[in-house]
PDB file of C-alpha atoms in Angstrom:
ATOM      1  CA  UNK A 208      54.243 125.653 199.443  1.00 40.00           C
ATOM      2  CA  UNK A 209      58.551 126.105 200.242  1.00 37.00           C
ATOM      3  CA  UNK A 210      60.298 123.049 199.479  1.00 36.00           C
ATOM      4  CA  UNK A 211      62.397 123.603 202.328  1.00 36.00           C
ATOM      5  CA  UNK A 212      59.859 122.224 204.157  1.00 33.00           C
ATOM      6  CA  UNK A 213      61.004 119.160 206.156  1.00 32.00           C
ATOM      7  CA  UNK A 214      59.816 115.585 204.688  1.00 32.00           C
ATOM      8  CA  UNK A 215      60.210 112.175 205.664  1.00 31.00           C
ATOM      9  CA  UNK A 216      63.603 112.216 203.777  1.00 32.00           C
ATOM     10  CA  UNK A 217      65.114 115.103 205.638  1.00 30.00           C
ATOM     11  CA  UNK A 218      65.375 114.787 208.980  1.00 31.00           C
ATOM     12  CA  UNK A 219      63.485 117.584 210.630  1.00 34.00           C
ATOM     13  CA  UNK A 220      65.980 117.476 213.671  1.00 33.00           C
ATOM     14  CA  UNK A 221      69.357 118.616 211.856  1.00 31.00           C
ATOM     15  CA  UNK A 222      67.004 120.451 209.149  1.00 32.00           C
ATOM     16  CA  UNK A 223      67.752 124.392 209.590  1.00 32.00           C
ATOM     17  CA  UNK A 224      65.819 126.819 207.292  1.00 32.00           C
ATOM     18  CA  UNK A 225      67.450 129.437 205.592  1.00 34.00           C
ATOM     19  CA  UNK A 226      65.951 133.233 206.708  1.00 34.00           C
ATOM     20  CA  UNK A 227      64.307 133.801 203.388  1.00 34.00           C
ATOM     21  CA  UNK A 228      62.671 130.779 203.690  1.00 39.00           C
ATOM     22  CA  UNK A 229      61.936 130.343 207.605  1.00 38.00           C
ATOM     23  CA  UNK A 230      58.477 131.826 207.586  1.00 38.00           C
ATOM     24  CA  UNK A 231      56.596 129.630 204.875  1.00 40.00           C
ATOM     25  CA  UNK A 232      58.434 126.369 206.341  1.00 41.00           C
ATOM     26  CA  UNK A 233      57.585 127.349 209.936  1.00 40.00           C
ATOM     27  CA  UNK A 234      53.851 127.403 208.752  1.00 40.00           C
ATOM     28  CA  UNK A 235      54.137 124.161 206.575  1.00 42.00           C
ATOM     29  CA  UNK A 236      55.973 121.742 208.493  1.00 39.00           C
ATOM     30  CA  UNK A 237      52.943 121.065 210.970  1.00 38.00           C
ATOM     31  CA  UNK A 238      50.522 120.809 207.859  1.00 39.00           C
ATOM     32  CA  UNK A 239      52.698 118.436 206.428  1.00 34.00           C
ATOM     33  CA  UNK A 240      52.731 115.781 209.483  1.00 34.00           C
ATOM     34  CA  UNK A 241      48.994 116.477 209.980  1.00 34.00           C
ATOM     35  CA  UNK A 242      48.462 115.342 206.235  1.00 35.00           C
ATOM     36  CA  UNK A 243      50.852 112.645 207.259  1.00 32.00           C
ATOM     37  CA  UNK A 244      48.231 111.022 209.459  1.00 34.00           C
ATOM     38  CA  UNK A 245      50.182 112.389 212.975  1.00 35.00           C
ATOM     39  CA  UNK A 246      53.393 110.538 212.000  1.00 33.00           C
ATOM     40  CA  UNK A 247      56.738 111.823 213.424  1.00 31.00           C
ATOM     41  CA  UNK A 248      59.112 113.123 210.688  1.00 30.00           C
ATOM     42  CA  UNK A 249      61.377 110.467 210.046  1.00 31.00           C
ATOM     43  CA  UNK A 250      64.740 110.780 211.790  1.00 30.00           C
ATOM     44  CA  UNK A 251      63.474 113.338 213.995  1.00 31.00           C
ATOM     45  CA  UNK A 252      64.838 112.524 217.630  1.00 34.00           C
ATOM     46  CA  UNK A 253      61.583 113.740 220.426  1.00 34.00           C
ATOM     47  CA  UNK A 254      62.578 116.514 222.061  1.00 36.00           C
ATOM     48  CA  UNK A 255      62.446 116.260 225.850  1.00 40.00           C
ATOM     49  CA  UNK A 256      60.487 118.959 228.362  1.00 45.00           C
ATOM     50  CA  UNK A 257      62.244 120.809 231.141  1.00 48.00           C
ATOM     51  CA  UNK A 258      63.944 118.963 233.731  1.00 59.00           C
ATOM     52  CA  UNK A 259      66.519 119.532 236.018  1.00 75.00           C
ATOM     53  CA  UNK A 260      69.019 118.246 233.771  1.00 84.00           C
ATOM     54  CA  UNK A 261      68.164 120.684 231.145  1.00 88.00           C
ATOM     55  CA  UNK A 262      68.858 123.642 233.324  1.00 91.00           C
ATOM     56  CA  UNK A 263      71.792 125.427 234.081  1.00 90.00           C
ATOM     57  CA  UNK A 264      72.924 125.603 237.776  1.00 86.00           C
ATOM     58  CA  UNK A 265      75.910 127.886 236.914  1.00 88.00           C
ATOM     59  CA  UNK A 266      74.262 131.071 236.964  1.00 86.00           C
ATOM     60  CA  UNK A 267      73.600 134.172 234.434  1.00 94.00           C
ATOM     61  CA  UNK A 268      76.663 136.443 233.864  1.00 95.00           C
ATOM     62  CA  UNK A 269      75.209 139.867 234.252  1.00 97.00           C
ATOM     63  CA  UNK A 270      76.743 143.217 232.661  1.00 97.00           C
ATOM     64  CA  UNK A 271      75.268 146.310 233.539  1.00 97.00           C
ATOM     65  CA  UNK A 272      75.186 148.968 231.474  1.00 96.00           C
ATOM     66  CA  UNK A 273      78.491 150.700 232.887  1.00 96.00           C
ATOM     67  CA  UNK A 274      80.273 147.733 231.994  1.00 96.00           C
ATOM     68  CA  UNK A 275      80.539 146.108 235.585  1.00 96.00           C
ATOM     69  CA  UNK A 276      79.488 142.462 236.428  1.00 95.00           C
ATOM     70  CA  UNK A 277      76.627 141.733 238.925  1.00 94.00           C
ATOM     71  CA  UNK A 278      78.198 140.039 241.539  1.00 87.00           C
ATOM     72  CA  UNK A 279      76.859 137.016 243.408  1.00 83.00           C
ATOM     73  CA  UNK A 280      74.747 139.243 245.401  1.00 85.00           C
ATOM     74  CA  UNK A 281      73.143 140.679 242.638  1.00 92.00           C
ATOM     75  CA  UNK A 282      73.450 144.885 241.685  1.00 96.00           C
ATOM     76  CA  UNK A 283      71.677 147.623 241.940  1.00 96.00           C
ATOM     77  CA  UNK A 284      72.134 151.169 239.921  1.00 97.00           C
ATOM     78  CA  UNK A 285      70.396 154.263 239.207  1.00 97.00           C
ATOM     79  CA  UNK A 286      68.749 154.773 235.967  1.00 98.00           C
ATOM     80  CA  UNK A 287      68.382 158.388 235.932  1.00 97.00           C
ATOM     81  CA  UNK A 288      71.337 159.649 233.609  1.00 97.00           C
ATOM     82  CA  UNK A 289      70.872 156.106 231.755  1.00 97.00           C
ATOM     83  CA  UNK A 290      70.705 156.650 227.708  1.00 97.00           C
ATOM     84  CA  UNK A 291      67.261 155.342 226.903  1.00 96.00           C
ATOM     85  CA  UNK A 292      68.800 152.060 224.316  1.00 95.00           C
ATOM     86  CA  UNK A 293      71.375 151.472 227.552  1.00 98.00           C
ATOM     87  CA  UNK A 294      71.519 147.600 228.038  1.00 98.00           C
ATOM     88  CA  UNK A 295      71.725 145.122 230.518  1.00 98.00           C
ATOM     89  CA  UNK A 296      73.643 141.991 229.322  1.00 98.00           C
ATOM     90  CA  UNK A 297      72.440 138.660 230.555  1.00 97.00           C
ATOM     91  CA  UNK A 298      74.773 135.722 229.251  1.00 97.00           C
ATOM     92  CA  UNK A 299      73.691 132.066 230.277  1.00 95.00           C
ATOM     93  CA  UNK A 300      75.104 128.814 229.359  1.00 95.00           C
ATOM     94  CA  UNK A 301      71.808 128.226 227.204  1.00 95.00           C
ATOM     95  CA  UNK A 302      70.156 131.509 226.808  1.00 95.00           C
ATOM     96  CA  UNK A 303      71.263 135.164 226.631  1.00 97.00           C
ATOM     97  CA  UNK A 304      69.553 138.331 225.605  1.00 98.00           C
ATOM     98  CA  UNK A 305      69.819 142.125 226.920  1.00 98.00           C
ATOM     99  CA  UNK A 306      67.465 144.181 228.670  1.00 98.00           C
ATOM    100  CA  UNK A 307      67.009 147.759 228.284  1.00 98.00           C
ATOM    101  CA  UNK A 308      66.216 149.154 231.795  1.00 98.00           C
ATOM    102  CA  UNK A 309      64.886 152.781 230.943  1.00 98.00           C
ATOM    103  CA  UNK A 310      62.173 151.152 228.889  1.00 98.00           C
ATOM    104  CA  UNK A 311      61.964 147.665 230.014  1.00 98.00           C
ATOM    105  CA  UNK A 312      62.241 146.298 226.654  1.00 98.00           C
ATOM    106  CA  UNK A 313      63.923 142.943 225.950  1.00 98.00           C
ATOM    107  CA  UNK A 314      66.276 142.336 222.556  1.00 98.00           C
ATOM    108  CA  UNK A 315      67.995 139.223 221.009  1.00 98.00           C
ATOM    109  CA  UNK A 316      66.696 136.472 223.341  1.00 97.00           C
ATOM    110  CA  UNK A 317      68.740 133.414 221.835  1.00 97.00           C
ATOM    111  CA  UNK A 318      69.223 129.743 222.485  1.00 95.00           C
ATOM    112  CA  UNK A 319      73.200 129.438 222.224  1.00 96.00           C
ATOM    113  CA  UNK A 320      73.343 126.078 220.811  1.00 95.00           C
ATOM    114  CA  UNK A 321      75.143 124.508 223.870  1.00 95.00           C
ATOM    115  CA  UNK A 322      75.474 121.077 224.297  1.00 94.00           C
ATOM    116  CA  UNK A 323      72.292 119.290 226.294  1.00 92.00           C
ATOM    117  CA  UNK A 324      70.505 115.914 225.360  1.00 91.00           C
ATOM    118  CA  UNK A 325      67.248 118.219 225.588  1.00 89.00           C
ATOM    119  CA  UNK A 326      68.145 120.729 223.681  1.00 89.00           C
ATOM    120  CA  UNK A 327      65.554 121.448 220.573  1.00 89.00           C
ATOM    121  CA  UNK A 328      68.289 123.316 218.648  1.00 91.00           C
ATOM    122  CA  UNK A 329      70.981 120.155 217.627  1.00 88.00           C
ATOM    123  CA  UNK A 330      74.023 122.478 218.916  1.00 92.00           C
ATOM    124  CA  UNK A 331      72.941 125.175 216.595  1.00 94.00           C
ATOM    125  CA  UNK A 332      72.984 128.900 217.971  1.00 97.00           C
ATOM    126  CA  UNK A 333      69.628 130.079 217.412  1.00 96.00           C
ATOM    127  CA  UNK A 334      67.942 133.467 217.756  1.00 97.00           C
ATOM    128  CA  UNK A 335      64.389 133.296 218.768  1.00 97.00           C
ATOM    129  CA  UNK A 336      62.622 136.891 219.573  1.00 98.00           C
ATOM    130  CA  UNK A 337      64.598 139.863 218.059  1.00 98.00           C
ATOM    131  CA  UNK A 338      62.867 142.287 220.546  1.00 98.00           C
ATOM    132  CA  UNK A 339      59.904 142.279 223.452  1.00 98.00           C
ATOM    133  CA  UNK A 340      59.245 146.112 223.897  1.00 98.00           C
ATOM    134  CA  UNK A 341      56.617 148.251 225.709  1.00 98.00           C
ATOM    135  CA  UNK A 342      55.063 151.316 225.005  1.00 97.00           C
ATOM    136  CA  UNK A 343      55.805 152.847 228.178  1.00 96.00           C
ATOM    137  CA  UNK A 344      58.560 155.306 226.711  1.00 96.00           C
ATOM    138  CA  UNK A 345      62.005 156.138 228.719  1.00 97.00           C
ATOM    139  CA  UNK A 346      60.136 156.744 232.099  1.00 97.00           C
ATOM    140  CA  UNK A 347      61.841 153.734 234.321  1.00 98.00           C
ATOM    141  CA  UNK A 348      64.200 156.579 235.362  1.00 98.00           C
ATOM    142  CA  UNK A 349      64.631 155.429 239.382  1.00 98.00           C
ATOM    143  CA  UNK A 350      67.256 152.583 239.128  1.00 98.00           C
ATOM    144  CA  UNK A 351      67.305 149.124 238.104  1.00 98.00           C
ATOM    145  CA  UNK A 352      67.863 145.544 240.614  1.00 98.00           C
ATOM    146  CA  UNK A 353      69.224 142.857 239.593  1.00 97.00           C
ATOM    147  CA  UNK A 354      69.260 139.442 241.382  1.00 95.00           C
ATOM    148  CA  UNK A 355      70.292 136.038 240.589  1.00 91.00           C
ATOM    149  CA  UNK A 356      70.121 132.532 242.696  1.00 88.00           C
ATOM    150  CA  UNK A 357      72.156 130.029 240.270  1.00 84.00           C
ATOM    151  CA  UNK A 358      70.201 129.487 237.250  1.00 84.00           C
ATOM    152  CA  UNK A 359      67.332 131.850 237.956  1.00 92.00           C
ATOM    153  CA  UNK A 360      67.503 135.779 237.244  1.00 95.00           C
ATOM    154  CA  UNK A 361      64.966 138.979 238.259  1.00 97.00           C
ATOM    155  CA  UNK A 362      65.702 142.644 236.831  1.00 98.00           C
ATOM    156  CA  UNK A 363      63.333 145.155 238.193  1.00 98.00           C
ATOM    157  CA  UNK A 364      63.283 148.466 237.239  1.00 98.00           C
ATOM    158  CA  UNK A 365      61.568 151.150 238.866  1.00 98.00           C
ATOM    159  CA  UNK A 366      60.519 154.825 237.875  1.00 97.00           C
ATOM    160  CA  UNK A 367      57.968 157.182 236.025  1.00 94.00           C
ATOM    161  CA  UNK A 368      55.225 155.606 238.278  1.00 94.00           C
ATOM    162  CA  UNK A 369      55.757 152.346 236.225  1.00 96.00           C
ATOM    163  CA  UNK A 370      57.752 149.067 237.327  1.00 97.00           C
ATOM    164  CA  UNK A 371      58.942 146.265 234.844  1.00 97.00           C
ATOM    165  CA  UNK A 372      60.064 143.043 236.199  1.00 97.00           C
ATOM    166  CA  UNK A 373      61.892 140.284 233.840  1.00 97.00           C
ATOM    167  CA  UNK A 374      62.393 136.748 235.368  1.00 96.00           C
ATOM    168  CA  UNK A 375      64.455 134.575 233.291  1.00 96.00           C
ATOM    169  CA  UNK A 376      65.818 130.509 233.933  1.00 93.00           C
ATOM    170  CA  UNK A 377      68.736 129.181 232.298  1.00 94.00           C
ATOM    171  CA  UNK A 378      67.313 126.044 230.255  1.00 92.00           C
ATOM    172  CA  UNK A 379      68.161 124.342 227.237  1.00 91.00           C
ATOM    173  CA  UNK A 380      64.573 123.419 226.806  1.00 88.00           C
ATOM    174  CA  UNK A 381      61.375 124.297 228.936  1.00 80.00           C
ATOM    175  CA  UNK A 382      62.605 127.570 230.835  1.00 66.00           C
ATOM    176  CA  UNK A 383      61.291 130.437 232.232  1.00 79.00           C
ATOM    177  CA  UNK A 384      60.547 134.214 230.970  1.00 93.00           C
ATOM    178  CA  UNK A 385      58.273 136.935 231.527  1.00 94.00           C
ATOM    179  CA  UNK A 386      58.065 140.438 231.808  1.00 95.00           C
ATOM    180  CA  UNK A 387      55.425 141.858 234.367  1.00 95.00           C
ATOM    181  CA  UNK A 388      54.433 145.230 234.205  1.00 95.00           C
ATOM    182  CA  UNK A 389      52.776 147.638 236.714  1.00 95.00           C
ATOM    183  CA  UNK A 390      51.958 150.895 235.518  1.00 96.00           C
ATOM    184  CA  UNK A 391      48.949 153.173 236.243  1.00 95.00           C
ATOM    185  CA  UNK A 392      47.398 152.108 232.379  1.00 96.00           C
ATOM    186  CA  UNK A 393      47.483 149.125 229.808  1.00 97.00           C
ATOM    187  CA  UNK A 394      50.527 148.835 228.312  1.00 97.00           C
ATOM    188  CA  UNK A 395      51.254 147.775 224.722  1.00 98.00           C
ATOM    189  CA  UNK A 396      53.982 145.008 224.039  1.00 98.00           C
ATOM    190  CA  UNK A 397      54.871 144.333 220.571  1.00 98.00           C
ATOM    191  CA  UNK A 398      56.773 140.761 220.151  1.00 98.00           C
ATOM    192  CA  UNK A 399      59.100 140.689 217.170  1.00 98.00           C
ATOM    193  CA  UNK A 400      60.204 137.263 216.018  1.00 98.00           C
ATOM    194  CA  UNK A 401      64.293 136.543 215.174  1.00 98.00           C
ATOM    195  CA  UNK A 402      64.591 135.797 211.326  1.00 97.00           C
ATOM    196  CA  UNK A 403      64.299 132.237 210.902  1.00 96.00           C
ATOM    197  CA  UNK A 404      61.218 132.295 213.437  1.00 97.00           C
ATOM    198  CA  UNK A 405      57.423 132.483 212.584  1.00 97.00           C
ATOM    199  CA  UNK A 406      54.105 131.998 214.253  1.00 96.00           C
ATOM    200  CA  UNK A 407      51.999 129.148 213.061  1.00 94.00           C
ATOM    201  CA  UNK A 408      48.720 127.173 214.128  1.00 93.00           C
ATOM    202  CA  UNK A 409      49.628 124.154 215.826  1.00 91.00           C
ATOM    203  CA  UNK A 410      47.189 121.457 214.130  1.00 88.00           C
ATOM    204  CA  UNK A 411      47.567 118.965 217.134  1.00 87.00           C
ATOM    205  CA  UNK A 412      46.426 121.778 220.043  1.00 87.00           C
ATOM    206  CA  UNK A 413      44.794 124.640 218.102  1.00 89.00           C
ATOM    207  CA  UNK A 414      47.109 126.998 219.876  1.00 89.00           C
ATOM    208  CA  UNK A 415      49.372 129.520 218.187  1.00 93.00           C
ATOM    209  CA  UNK A 416      53.228 128.454 218.356  1.00 95.00           C
ATOM    210  CA  UNK A 417      56.356 130.108 216.792  1.00 96.00           C
ATOM    211  CA  UNK A 418      59.150 127.975 215.646  1.00 95.00           C
ATOM    212  CA  UNK A 419      61.703 127.114 212.924  1.00 92.00           C
ATOM    213  CA  UNK A 420      60.207 124.617 210.983  1.00 88.00           C
ATOM    214  CA  UNK A 421      62.330 122.112 212.141  1.00 86.00           C
ATOM    215  CA  UNK A 422      61.870 120.873 215.932  1.00 85.00           C
ATOM    216  CA  UNK A 423      61.805 124.267 217.932  1.00 91.00           C
ATOM    217  CA  UNK A 424      58.528 125.103 219.678  1.00 92.00           C
ATOM    218  CA  UNK A 425      57.711 127.962 221.635  1.00 94.00           C
ATOM    219  CA  UNK A 426      54.440 130.047 222.611  1.00 94.00           C
ATOM    220  CA  UNK A 427      53.424 133.226 224.082  1.00 95.00           C
ATOM    221  CA  UNK A 428      52.361 132.868 227.578  1.00 93.00           C
ATOM    222  CA  UNK A 429      49.837 135.938 228.442  1.00 94.00           C
ATOM    223  CA  UNK A 430      48.599 136.764 232.053  1.00 93.00           C
ATOM    224  CA  UNK A 431      45.914 139.531 232.742  1.00 93.00           C
ATOM    225  CA  UNK A 432      46.719 140.460 228.913  1.00 96.00           C
ATOM    226  CA  UNK A 433      44.980 140.520 225.496  1.00 96.00           C
ATOM    227  CA  UNK A 434      46.103 139.687 222.095  1.00 97.00           C
ATOM    228  CA  UNK A 435      45.953 142.958 219.750  1.00 98.00           C
ATOM    229  CA  UNK A 436      47.445 141.606 216.791  1.00 97.00           C
ATOM    230  CA  UNK A 437      48.843 138.640 215.053  1.00 95.00           C
ATOM    231  CA  UNK A 438      51.227 138.224 211.960  1.00 95.00           C
ATOM    232  CA  UNK A 439      53.614 136.040 210.780  1.00 96.00           C
ATOM    233  CA  UNK A 440      56.535 137.503 212.830  1.00 97.00           C
ATOM    234  CA  UNK A 441      54.556 139.955 215.347  1.00 97.00           C
ATOM    235  CA  UNK A 442      52.436 139.884 217.695  1.00 97.00           C
ATOM    236  CA  UNK A 443      50.880 142.701 219.700  1.00 98.00           C
ATOM    237  CA  UNK A 444      49.349 142.483 223.393  1.00 98.00           C
ATOM    238  CA  UNK A 445      47.605 145.168 225.693  1.00 98.00           C
ATOM    239  CA  UNK A 446      49.012 144.254 229.508  1.00 97.00           C
ATOM    240  CA  UNK A 447      46.584 145.263 231.896  1.00 95.00           C
ATOM    241  CA  UNK A 448      48.123 146.929 235.199  1.00 91.00           C
ATOM    242  CA  UNK A 449      50.166 144.179 237.233  1.00 87.00           C
ATOM    243  CA  UNK A 450      49.468 141.700 234.471  1.00 92.00           C
ATOM    244  CA  UNK A 451      52.325 139.995 232.277  1.00 94.00           C
ATOM    245  CA  UNK A 452      53.671 138.456 229.208  1.00 96.00           C
ATOM    246  CA  UNK A 453      55.666 135.437 229.348  1.00 93.00           C
ATOM    247  CA  UNK A 454      56.623 132.533 226.889  1.00 93.00           C
ATOM    248  CA  UNK A 455      57.063 128.810 227.160  1.00 91.00           C
ATOM    249  CA  UNK A 456      59.404 126.709 225.062  1.00 90.00           C
ATOM    250  CA  UNK A 457      59.527 123.222 224.298  1.00 89.00           C
ATOM    251  CA  UNK A 458      56.818 120.585 225.102  1.00 87.00           C
ATOM    252  CA  UNK A 459      55.636 123.294 228.074  1.00 85.00           C
ATOM    253  CA  UNK A 460      54.860 125.160 224.730  1.00 88.00           C
ATOM    254  CA  UNK A 461      52.464 122.223 223.332  1.00 86.00           C
ATOM    255  CA  UNK A 462      50.737 120.686 226.529  1.00 81.00           C
ATOM    256  CA  UNK A 463      47.040 120.941 226.318  1.00 71.00           C
ATOM    257  CA  UNK A 464      46.662 123.235 229.505  1.00 57.00           C
ATOM    258  CA  UNK A 465      44.394 125.553 230.470  1.00 52.00           C
ATOM    259  CA  UNK A 466      46.762 128.681 230.307  1.00 50.00           C
ATOM    260  CA  UNK A 467      47.723 130.999 233.019  1.00 48.00           C
ATOM    261  CA  UNK A 468      45.692 131.675 236.174  1.00 50.00           C
ATOM    262  CA  UNK A 469      44.852 135.832 236.593  1.00 52.00           C
ATOM    263  CA  UNK A 470      47.404 137.271 238.740  1.00 54.00           C
ATOM    264  CA  UNK A 471      47.543 141.037 239.165  1.00 51.00           C
ATOM    265  CA  UNK A 472      50.185 141.374 242.006  1.00 54.00           C
ATOM    266  CA  UNK A 473      53.832 139.971 242.727  1.00 55.00           C
ATOM    267  CA  UNK A 474      53.218 137.299 239.746  1.00 48.00           C
ATOM    268  CA  UNK A 475      55.618 134.401 239.618  1.00 49.00           C
ATOM    269  CA  UNK A 476      56.925 132.958 236.279  1.00 45.00           C
ATOM    270  CA  UNK A 477      55.568 129.774 236.690  1.00 43.00           C
ATOM    271  CA  UNK A 478      52.044 128.204 237.370  1.00 40.00           C
ATOM    272  CA  UNK A 479      51.965 125.059 239.107  1.00 39.00           C
ATOM    273  CA  UNK A 480      50.605 121.939 237.466  1.00 37.00           C
ATOM    274  CA  UNK A 481      49.342 119.172 239.345  1.00 38.00           C
ATOM    275  CA  UNK A 482      49.367 115.828 237.703  1.00 40.00           C
ATOM    276  CA  UNK A 483      50.178 115.288 234.016  1.00 40.00           C
ATOM    277  CA  UNK A 484      48.892 117.335 231.128  1.00 44.00           C
ATOM    278  CA  UNK A 485      48.771 115.746 227.312  1.00 54.00           C
ATOM    279  CA  UNK A 486      51.159 116.569 224.827  1.00 56.00           C
ATOM    280  CA  UNK A 487      50.051 115.451 221.210  1.00 59.00           C
ATOM    281  CA  UNK A 488      52.571 117.342 218.991  1.00 61.00           C
ATOM    282  CA  UNK A 489      54.520 114.502 217.171  1.00 60.00           C
ATOM    283  CA  UNK A 490      57.552 116.750 217.767  1.00 64.00           C
ATOM    284  CA  UNK A 491      57.291 115.548 221.583  1.00 59.00           C
ATOM    285  CA  UNK A 492      55.782 112.500 221.649  1.00 58.00           C
TER     286      UNK A 492
END
């Protein structure tokens, strides 16, 4: 097992794995904690769930493929002549990523490391997802619409009888992110983690999380989607027509919830929880 796994002498909050050791570290850290009887790592400050103080209200800065910036009212543009790899650049206070409007793919989802008491990154810029691609191909050659509302964002790309909607919120932890797909067939989504991240089975919940071997926790959140394969850094999903793939981060990723409800039309990037849900992962206890 990797010698870089946090121990009781190594504060997990500030420990950063080198990329070469990250996969082993992320898989090992929770097993070490479990063997210690569930105690938190010494020196690790518990991270917090998403609250209003963890989220920006300043709004994302969105740059269209032609270099123009979407204004307060958003933007709309034709995708008919765009290159398949043309990107919309989304930049927030805490989160940034790119969207390819012709394919519906998402690239380089990253936490900026901006200061916030609820941050899971200890002020360090932290790439999370290298890509979330779809097997639609470059068919979304109708138009793309961007809508912004303070810290909330919707990007909707249409064409070729299909539609992909990306929803996001700019938060230091928790947050909201999803790709919703409407097509005439099931669409395969491939999620590839950024270097330094790895999937692991959380011994406190039995769920598959992804993390960096320290306090960072995330989880894929399927809705009308079926997992096809799972590896250390790559997962594939089959998304039924009208289904979506979301992700949850921070405490939301380790709550003992029942999962997302079934929804195939106009799905929202959240499910309302009534009452409280138990959190057993010591990073958030």
